């Protein structure tokens, strides 16, 4: 299921990203055509073509910014209604022309004939519409091959559910594949006016595993709040989009977005801002930050690697299996802080090391909840305590970030046996990539119990911003300098 959903989401994001160069090209060509049309007849004065085009390129980023502010680059903007799309383009182009005029005034640039702006206004609008229409046609063509198609389950048997089922089953709606509906209670029969009945709400987890939907629409107006909250929790864990009929505005969640289908207003519950452009921005920052960190701290890492090798026999790095985004397993890279024979994992101490660790956890665990931490750990190398105290052992995780396993900022990754003890609500931590540092780490380090740590990290996921990431990264060294042991 995760693989299909990832392909679908990548398709949506790809088409949204393609809108940017398509719009830029359309606006640039619009200004070029305007210039050519105006100079087709004699003119007293007009800015030379090279200077004119350089000026257009200078203003173009601001023009695209107006499009972004109009919501034309939101992920799934390619599924906006025609009227909404055209009105957004009209406002964006109008504001872009006003910005161009302001730039002409502020830079005291004389472009000559001002009718060229009127031509540019018309050409830009028409070419942006044509460019976006072409992308839509390409996207619809891919729908025929199942690329970008959203698999949808309905919950409920209301009149709204019937309208939605008919809309998604219509031959003109290519982007949805309607899988069937789920009734609130047990019922007989497998078919109705809603199409195929998949089961009742009590079987929803099994139905999700069998049908692999990427979207659930709740169109049952009488669904109890308890069942609705369970659906919300389940959709978070499974990373399935959840939409509700608009009369369920009392739902307790942080972020919602409004849509319409078949004339029915729907509310989409957003798990995190780290989808779409947020993910692009964060990944860009991760790559740049990881490269910077590797270069900047390479002397420290080389010195640490040498110290590990000189003070304890065995490998310099310790590879430990952790659970990452979407519960995918990966290995974190750390400088080894324990004697090799006590490191868990087949390439180190193996079963004996694991058995000894479990004994230590039973006697010396200092954490509460799903996560463990051995206090006064007797397995440390002569410099192991120092490495952990200042998190020097975690510097190799910059490579985890560079390879895409982790992020600079996010929830800390945990071992599979720890994850097995997670409560269902804590599985929302797998919505994003784990991080080297995070909100929980700068808020209390290992002093926090895991429930509080998870609440802080979930708050980070729901309210992510680039500025928050920067603040966490800036505060992390200050926390380390307090000589408090890392979590």
Coordinates of C-alpha atoms in Angstrom, one line a residue:
X1 CA 0.0 0.0 0.0
X2 CA 2.7 2.4 0.9
X3 CA 4.5 1.9 -2.4
X4 CA 1.3 2.7 -4.4
X5 CA 0.5 5.8 -2.3
X6 CA 4.0 7.1 -2.7
X7 CA 3.8 6.7 -6.5
X8 CA 0.5 8.6 -6.5
X9 CA 1.8 11.4 -4.3
X10 CA 5.0 11.7 -6.3
X11 CA 2.9 12.0 -9.5
X12 CA 0.8 14.8 -7.9
X13 CA 3.9 16.6 -6.7
X14 CA 5.7 16.2 -10.1
X15 CA 2.9 17.9 -12.0
X16 CA 2.7 20.7 -9.4
X17 CA 6.4 21.3 -9.7
X18 CA 6.2 21.2 -13.5
X19 CA 3.7 24.1 -13.3
X20 CA 6.4 26.5 -12.2
X21 CA 8.7 26.3 -15.3
X22 CA 5.6 26.0 -17.5
X23 CA 4.2 29.3 -16.1
X24 CA 7.6 31.0 -16.3
X25 CA 7.9 30.0 -19.9
X26 CA 4.4 31.1 -20.7
X27 CA 4.9 34.5 -19.1
X28 CA 8.3 35.0 -20.8
X29 CA 6.9 34.1 -24.2
X30 CA 3.9 36.4 -23.6
X31 CA 6.3 39.3 -23.1
X32 CA 8.4 38.3 -26.1
X33 CA 5.3 38.0 -28.4
X34 CA 4.1 41.4 -27.1
X35 CA 7.4 43.0 -28.0
X36 CA 7.4 41.4 -31.4
X37 CA 3.9 42.5 -32.1
X38 CA 4.6 46.1 -31.0
X39 CA 7.8 46.3 -33.1
X40 CA 6.2 44.9 -36.2
X41 CA 5.2 48.5 -36.9
X42 CA 7.5 51.6 -36.7
X43 CA 7.8 52.9 -33.1
X44 CA 9.5 56.1 -31.9
X45 CA 11.4 54.4 -29.0
X46 CA 11.3 51.0 -27.3
X47 CA 13.8 49.4 -25.0
X48 CA 16.3 47.2 -26.9
X49 CA 15.2 43.5 -27.0
X50 CA 18.1 42.2 -24.9
X51 CA 17.6 44.8 -22.2
X52 CA 13.9 44.2 -22.3
X53 CA 14.1 40.5 -21.9
X54 CA 16.7 40.8 -19.0
X55 CA 14.3 43.1 -17.2
X56 CA 11.4 40.6 -17.7
X57 CA 13.6 37.8 -16.3
X58 CA 14.4 40.0 -13.3
X59 CA 10.8 40.5 -12.5
X60 CA 9.7 37.0 -13.4
X61 CA 10.3 35.5 -9.9
X62 CA 8.0 38.1 -8.3
X63 CA 5.4 37.2 -10.9
X64 CA 5.6 33.5 -10.0
X65 CA 5.4 34.5 -6.3
X66 CA 2.0 36.1 -7.0
X67 CA 0.9 32.8 -8.6
X68 CA 2.0 31.0 -5.5
X69 CA 0.1 33.4 -3.2
X70 CA -3.0 32.7 -5.3
X71 CA -2.6 29.0 -4.5
X72 CA -1.7 28.0 -8.0
X73 CA 1.2 25.9 -6.9
X74 CA -0.5 24.0 -4.1
X75 CA -0.1 20.3 -4.5
X76 CA -3.3 19.0 -6.2
X77 CA -3.8 22.4 -7.8
X78 CA -4.0 20.4 -11.0
X79 CA -7.4 19.1 -9.7
X80 CA -8.9 22.5 -9.1
X81 CA -12.2 23.4 -10.9
X82 CA -12.0 25.2 -14.2
X83 CA -13.6 28.4 -12.9
X84 CA -11.4 28.4 -9.8
X85 CA -8.3 27.9 -11.9
X86 CA -9.1 30.6 -14.4
X87 CA -9.9 33.1 -11.7
X88 CA -6.6 32.3 -9.9
X89 CA -4.7 32.8 -13.2
X90 CA -6.5 36.1 -13.9
X91 CA -5.7 37.5 -10.5
X92 CA -2.1 36.2 -10.7
X93 CA -1.5 37.7 -14.1
X94 CA -3.1 41.0 -13.1
X95 CA -0.9 41.3 -10.0
X96 CA 2.1 40.3 -12.1
X97 CA 1.5 43.1 -14.5
X98 CA 1.1 45.6 -11.6
X99 CA 4.4 44.3 -10.2
X100 CA 6.1 44.7 -13.6
X101 CA 4.8 48.3 -13.8
X102 CA 6.0 49.0 -10.2
X103 CA 9.4 47.6 -11.1
X104 CA 9.5 49.9 -14.2
X105 CA 8.7 52.9 -12.0
X106 CA 11.1 52.1 -9.1
X107 CA 14.0 51.3 -11.4
X108 CA 13.3 54.3 -13.6
X109 CA 13.4 52.1 -16.6
X110 CA 11.8 53.4 -19.8
X111 CA 10.4 50.5 -21.9
X112 CA 9.0 52.9 -24.5
X113 CA 5.6 52.0 -25.8
X114 CA 3.3 51.1 -22.9
X115 CA 0.8 49.2 -25.1
X116 CA 3.4 46.4 -25.0
X117 CA 2.2 45.8 -21.4
X118 CA -1.4 45.4 -22.6
X119 CA -0.2 42.9 -25.2
X120 CA 1.9 41.1 -22.6
X121 CA -1.1 40.9 -20.2
X122 CA -3.3 39.2 -22.8
X123 CA -0.6 36.9 -24.2
X124 CA 0.6 35.9 -20.7
X125 CA -2.9 35.0 -19.6
X126 CA -3.7 33.0 -22.7
X127 CA -0.3 31.1 -22.7
X128 CA -0.5 30.3 -19.0
X129 CA -4.0 28.8 -19.6
X130 CA -2.8 26.8 -22.6
X131 CA 0.3 25.6 -20.8
X132 CA -1.7 24.4 -17.8
X133 CA -4.3 22.8 -20.1
X134 CA -1.5 20.8 -21.8
X135 CA -0.3 19.6 -18.5
X136 CA -3.8 18.5 -17.5
X137 CA -4.1 16.6 -20.8
X138 CA -0.9 14.8 -20.1
X139 CA -2.0 14.0 -16.5
X140 CA -5.3 12.7 -17.8
X141 CA -3.5 10.5 -20.3
X142 CA -1.5 9.0 -17.5
X143 CA -4.7 8.3 -15.6
X144 CA -5.5 5.7 -18.3
X145 CA -2.3 3.8 -17.2
X146 CA -3.2 4.1 -13.5
X147 CA -0.6 6.8 -12.8
X148 CA -1.8 9.3 -10.3
X149 CA -5.2 7.7 -9.9
X150 CA -6.6 7.9 -6.4
X151 CA -8.2 4.8 -4.8
X152 CA -11.1 5.8 -2.7
X153 CA -13.4 4.2 -0.1
X154 CA -16.6 5.8 1.1
X155 CA -17.8 5.4 4.7
X156 CA -21.6 5.7 5.0
X157 CA -24.9 5.1 3.2
X158 CA -26.3 8.7 3.1
X159 CA -27.6 10.6 0.1
X160 CA -24.3 12.4 0.0
X161 CA -22.5 9.1 -0.2
X162 CA -24.7 8.1 -3.1
X163 CA -23.9 11.3 -5.0
X164 CA -20.2 10.9 -4.4
X165 CA -20.2 7.3 -5.5
X166 CA -22.0 8.3 -8.7
X167 CA -19.6 11.1 -9.3
X168 CA -16.5 8.9 -8.9
X169 CA -18.0 6.1 -11.0
X170 CA -18.7 8.5 -13.9
X171 CA -16.6 7.8 -17.0
X172 CA -15.6 11.5 -17.1
X173 CA -13.9 11.3 -13.6
X174 CA -10.7 9.5 -14.5
X175 CA -8.6 10.5 -11.5
X176 CA -10.6 8.4 -9.0
X177 CA -11.0 4.7 -8.7
X178 CA -14.0 4.0 -6.5
X179 CA -13.4 0.8 -4.6
X180 CA -16.7 0.6 -2.7
X181 CA -18.3 1.7 0.5
X182 CA -18.2 0.7 4.2
X183 CA -21.4 0.6 6.2
X184 CA -21.7 1.9 9.7
X185 CA -23.2 -1.4 10.9
X186 CA -23.3 -5.0 9.7
X187 CA -25.6 -5.5 6.7
X188 CA -26.5 -8.2 4.3
X189 CA -25.8 -8.1 0.6
X190 CA -22.7 -7.1 -1.3
X191 CA -24.2 -4.6 -3.8
X192 CA -26.4 -1.5 -3.5
X193 CA -26.9 1.9 -5.2
X194 CA -23.6 2.8 -3.7
X195 CA -21.9 0.0 -5.5
X196 CA -19.8 -2.8 -3.9
X197 CA -20.1 -3.1 -0.1
X198 CA -16.7 -3.9 1.4
X199 CA -17.9 -4.5 5.0
X200 CA -18.8 -2.7 8.1
X201 CA -16.9 -0.1 10.1
X202 CA -15.6 -2.5 12.6
X203 CA -13.7 -4.3 9.8
X204 CA -12.1 -1.1 8.5
X205 CA -8.5 -2.0 9.3
X206 CA -8.9 -5.3 7.5
X207 CA -10.6 -3.5 4.5
X208 CA -7.7 -1.0 4.3
X209 CA -5.2 -3.8 4.2
X210 CA -7.1 -5.6 1.4
X211 CA -8.1 -2.6 -0.7
X212 CA -5.1 -0.4 -0.3
X213 CA -6.9 2.9 -0.6
X214 CA -5.1 6.3 -0.5
X215 CA -8.2 8.2 0.4
X216 CA -11.2 7.7 2.7
X217 CA -14.3 9.9 2.4
X218 CA -16.6 9.9 5.4
X219 CA -20.1 10.8 4.2
X220 CA -22.1 9.4 7.1
X221 CA -23.7 12.3 9.0
X222 CA -24.6 10.1 12.0
X223 CA -21.2 8.6 12.7
X224 CA -20.4 8.8 16.4
X225 CA -17.4 11.1 17.3
X226 CA -15.7 8.1 18.9
X227 CA -15.7 6.2 15.6
X228 CA -14.6 9.3 13.7
X229 CA -11.6 9.8 16.0
X230 CA -10.7 6.2 15.5
X231 CA -10.8 6.7 11.8
X232 CA -8.6 9.8 12.1
X233 CA -6.1 7.8 14.2
X234 CA -6.1 4.9 11.7
X235 CA -5.7 7.2 8.7
X236 CA -2.7 8.9 10.4
X237 CA -1.1 5.5 11.1
X238 CA -1.7 4.2 7.6
X239 CA -0.9 7.6 5.9
X240 CA -4.3 7.7 4.1
X241 CA -6.0 11.0 3.3
X242 CA -9.2 11.5 5.2
X243 CA -12.0 13.7 3.9
X244 CA -15.3 14.5 5.8
X245 CA -18.6 15.9 4.8
X246 CA -18.6 19.6 5.8
X247 CA -21.1 19.1 8.6
X248 CA -18.4 17.4 10.7
X249 CA -16.7 20.7 11.5
X250 CA -16.4 19.8 15.2
X251 CA -13.6 17.4 14.5
X252 CA -10.6 18.0 16.8
X253 CA -7.7 18.4 14.4
X254 CA -5.2 21.2 13.7
X255 CA -5.3 21.6 9.9
X256 CA -8.1 21.2 7.4
X257 CA -8.6 22.2 3.8
X258 CA -11.9 22.6 2.0
X259 CA -12.8 20.8 -1.3
X260 CA -15.9 20.1 -3.3
X261 CA -17.0 17.0 -5.2
X262 CA -20.3 16.6 -7.0
X263 CA -21.4 19.8 -5.4
X264 CA -20.8 18.4 -1.9
X265 CA -18.4 20.4 0.4
X266 CA -15.7 18.2 1.9
X267 CA -13.1 18.8 4.6
X268 CA -9.7 17.2 4.1
X269 CA -7.8 16.6 7.3
X270 CA -4.1 17.4 6.7
X271 CA -1.6 15.3 8.7
X272 CA 1.3 17.7 8.2
X273 CA 2.6 20.6 6.2
X274 CA 5.5 18.4 5.2
X275 CA 3.7 17.1 2.1
X276 CA 4.0 18.7 -1.3
X277 CA 6.2 21.9 -1.3
X278 CA 7.0 21.5 2.4
X279 CA 8.7 18.2 1.7
X280 CA 10.6 19.8 -1.2
X281 CA 11.8 22.7 0.9
X282 CA 12.8 20.4 3.8
X283 CA 14.7 17.9 1.6
X284 CA 16.6 20.8 0.0
X285 CA 17.6 22.1 3.4
X286 CA 18.5 18.6 4.5
X287 CA 20.9 18.0 1.6
X288 CA 22.5 21.4 1.9
X289 CA 22.7 21.1 5.7
X290 CA 24.2 17.6 5.5
X291 CA 26.9 18.6 3.0
X292 CA 27.7 21.6 5.1
X293 CA 27.8 19.6 8.3
X294 CA 30.1 16.9 6.7
X295 CA 32.5 19.6 5.5
X296 CA 32.4 21.7 8.6
X297 CA 32.7 18.9 11.1
X298 CA 35.0 16.7 9.1
X299 CA 38.0 17.5 11.4
X300 CA 35.9 16.6 14.5
X301 CA 34.7 13.4 12.9
X302 CA 38.3 12.3 11.8
X303 CA 39.6 13.0 15.4
X304 CA 36.6 11.1 16.9
X305 CA 37.1 8.1 14.5
X306 CA 40.8 8.0 15.4
X307 CA 40.0 8.2 19.2
X308 CA 37.5 5.4 18.9
X309 CA 40.1 3.2 17.1
X310 CA 42.9 3.9 19.5
X311 CA 40.9 3.4 22.7
X312 CA 38.9 0.2 21.8
X313 CA 39.4 -2.7 19.4
X314 CA 36.7 -3.2 16.8
X315 CA 35.1 -1.1 14.1
X316 CA 34.9 2.7 14.3
X317 CA 31.2 2.8 13.2
X318 CA 28.2 1.1 14.9
X319 CA 25.3 0.4 12.5
X320 CA 22.1 0.0 14.5
X321 CA 18.7 -1.0 12.9
X322 CA 16.0 1.7 13.4
X323 CA 12.5 2.3 12.1
X324 CA 12.1 5.3 9.9
X325 CA 9.4 7.0 7.8
X326 CA 6.4 4.8 6.9
X327 CA 8.0 2.2 9.3
X328 CA 10.8 1.4 6.9
X329 CA 13.9 -0.1 8.4
X330 CA 17.3 1.4 8.0
X331 CA 20.7 1.5 9.8
X332 CA 21.8 4.6 11.6
X333 CA 25.5 5.4 11.5
X334 CA 27.2 6.2 14.8
X335 CA 30.7 6.3 16.2
X336 CA 30.9 3.2 18.4
X337 CA 30.7 4.2 22.1
X338 CA 30.4 0.7 23.5
X339 CA 32.9 -2.2 23.5
X340 CA 32.4 -4.2 20.3
X341 CA 31.5 -7.4 22.1
X342 CA 28.6 -5.6 23.8
X343 CA 27.1 -4.0 20.7
X344 CA 23.9 -5.7 19.6
X345 CA 23.5 -6.9 16.0
X346 CA 24.7 -9.9 14.1
X347 CA 27.9 -8.1 13.0
X348 CA 28.9 -7.4 16.6
X349 CA 28.1 -9.2 19.9
X350 CA 25.0 -11.0 18.5
X351 CA 22.6 -12.9 20.8
X352 CA 24.9 -12.7 23.9
X353 CA 25.1 -8.9 23.6
X354 CA 21.3 -8.7 23.2
X355 CA 20.7 -10.9 26.2
X356 CA 23.1 -8.8 28.4
X357 CA 21.4 -5.6 27.2
X358 CA 18.0 -6.9 28.2
X359 CA 19.4 -7.7 31.7
X360 CA 20.7 -4.2 32.0
X361 CA 17.4 -2.7 30.8
X362 CA 15.6 -4.7 33.5
X363 CA 17.9 -3.4 36.2
X364 CA 19.1 0.1 35.1
X365 CA 16.5 1.5 32.7
X366 CA 16.0 5.3 33.3
X367 CA 13.2 5.9 30.8
X368 CA 9.5 5.4 31.0
X369 CA 7.2 4.2 28.2
X370 CA 8.2 2.4 25.1
X371 CA 11.8 3.6 25.0
X372 CA 14.7 2.4 27.2
X373 CA 18.0 4.0 28.2
X374 CA 20.6 2.2 30.3
X375 CA 21.9 4.4 33.2
X376 CA 25.5 4.1 34.3
X377 CA 26.1 1.8 31.3
X378 CA 29.0 -0.6 32.0
X379 CA 29.5 -1.4 28.3
X380 CA 31.0 2.0 27.4
X381 CA 34.5 2.4 26.0
X382 CA 36.9 4.7 27.8
X383 CA 35.7 7.6 25.7
X384 CA 32.1 6.4 25.2
X385 CA 30.6 8.6 28.0
X386 CA 32.2 11.7 26.4
X387 CA 31.0 10.8 23.0
X388 CA 27.4 10.4 24.2
X389 CA 27.6 13.4 26.5
X390 CA 28.2 15.8 23.6
X391 CA 26.5 13.6 21.0
X392 CA 29.8 13.3 19.1
X393 CA 28.8 9.7 18.3
X394 CA 25.9 11.0 16.2
X395 CA 27.9 13.1 13.7
X396 CA 28.0 10.3 11.1
X397 CA 24.2 10.6 10.8
X398 CA 24.8 13.5 8.5
X399 CA 25.4 10.7 6.0
X400 CA 22.0 9.2 6.9
X401 CA 20.5 12.6 6.0
X402 CA 22.4 12.9 2.8
X403 CA 21.3 9.4 1.7
X404 CA 17.7 10.2 2.5
X405 CA 17.2 7.9 5.5
X406 CA 16.8 10.8 8.0
X407 CA 16.3 14.6 8.2
X408 CA 18.3 17.2 10.1
X409 CA 15.2 17.8 12.3
X410 CA 12.5 15.3 13.2
X411 CA 11.5 12.7 15.8
X412 CA 14.4 10.5 16.9
X413 CA 14.4 7.0 15.3
X414 CA 13.9 4.0 17.6
X415 CA 14.7 0.3 17.4
X416 CA 12.0 -2.2 16.2
X417 CA 11.6 -3.7 19.6
X418 CA 10.9 -0.2 21.0
X419 CA 8.5 0.6 18.2
X420 CA 6.6 -2.6 19.0
X421 CA 5.6 -1.0 22.3
X422 CA 4.3 2.2 20.8
X423 CA 0.7 3.1 21.5
X424 CA -1.4 3.6 18.3
X425 CA -1.4 7.4 18.6
X426 CA 2.4 7.5 18.7
X427 CA 2.6 5.9 15.2
X428 CA 2.0 9.3 13.8
X429 CA 5.7 9.8 14.4
X430 CA 6.3 7.7 11.2
X431 CA 4.6 10.4 9.1
X432 CA 7.9 12.1 8.4
X433 CA 11.6 11.1 8.3
X434 CA 13.3 10.8 11.7
X435 CA 15.8 13.5 12.6
X436 CA 19.3 14.0 14.1
X437 CA 17.7 16.5 16.5
X438 CA 14.2 17.6 17.2
X439 CA 11.8 19.6 19.3
X440 CA 11.8 17.0 22.0
X441 CA 15.6 17.0 22.2
X442 CA 15.9 20.8 22.7
X443 CA 13.0 20.8 25.1
X444 CA 14.3 18.4 27.7
X445 CA 16.7 15.9 26.2
X446 CA 16.6 12.6 28.0
X447 CA 14.8 14.1 31.0
X448 CA 11.4 13.7 29.1
X449 CA 9.4 10.5 29.3
X450 CA 8.5 9.1 25.9
X451 CA 4.8 10.1 26.0
X452 CA 5.8 13.7 26.4
X453 CA 8.5 13.4 23.8
X454 CA 6.0 11.9 21.3
X455 CA 3.5 14.8 22.0
X456 CA 6.2 17.3 21.3
X457 CA 7.2 15.6 18.1
X458 CA 3.6 15.2 16.9
X459 CA 3.2 19.0 17.5
X460 CA 6.2 19.6 15.4
X461 CA 4.8 17.4 12.6
X462 CA 1.5 19.2 12.6
X463 CA 2.9 22.7 12.8
X464 CA 6.1 22.4 10.8
X465 CA 7.7 25.5 9.4
X466 CA 11.1 26.2 8.0
X467 CA 11.7 28.9 10.7
X468 CA 10.9 26.3 13.4
X469 CA 13.6 24.0 11.8
X470 CA 16.1 26.8 11.9
X471 CA 15.4 27.6 15.5
X472 CA 15.8 23.9 16.5
X473 CA 19.1 23.6 14.7
X474 CA 20.4 26.8 16.3
X475 CA 19.3 25.8 19.8
X476 CA 20.7 22.2 19.6
X477 CA 24.4 23.2 20.2
X478 CA 23.4 25.3 23.2
X479 CA 21.6 22.2 24.7
X480 CA 24.7 20.1 24.0
X481 CA 27.0 22.5 25.8
X482 CA 25.0 22.1 28.9
X483 CA 26.7 18.7 29.2
X484 CA 23.5 16.8 29.5
X485 CA 23.5 13.3 28.0
X486 CA 21.8 12.8 24.7
X487 CA 18.6 10.8 24.4

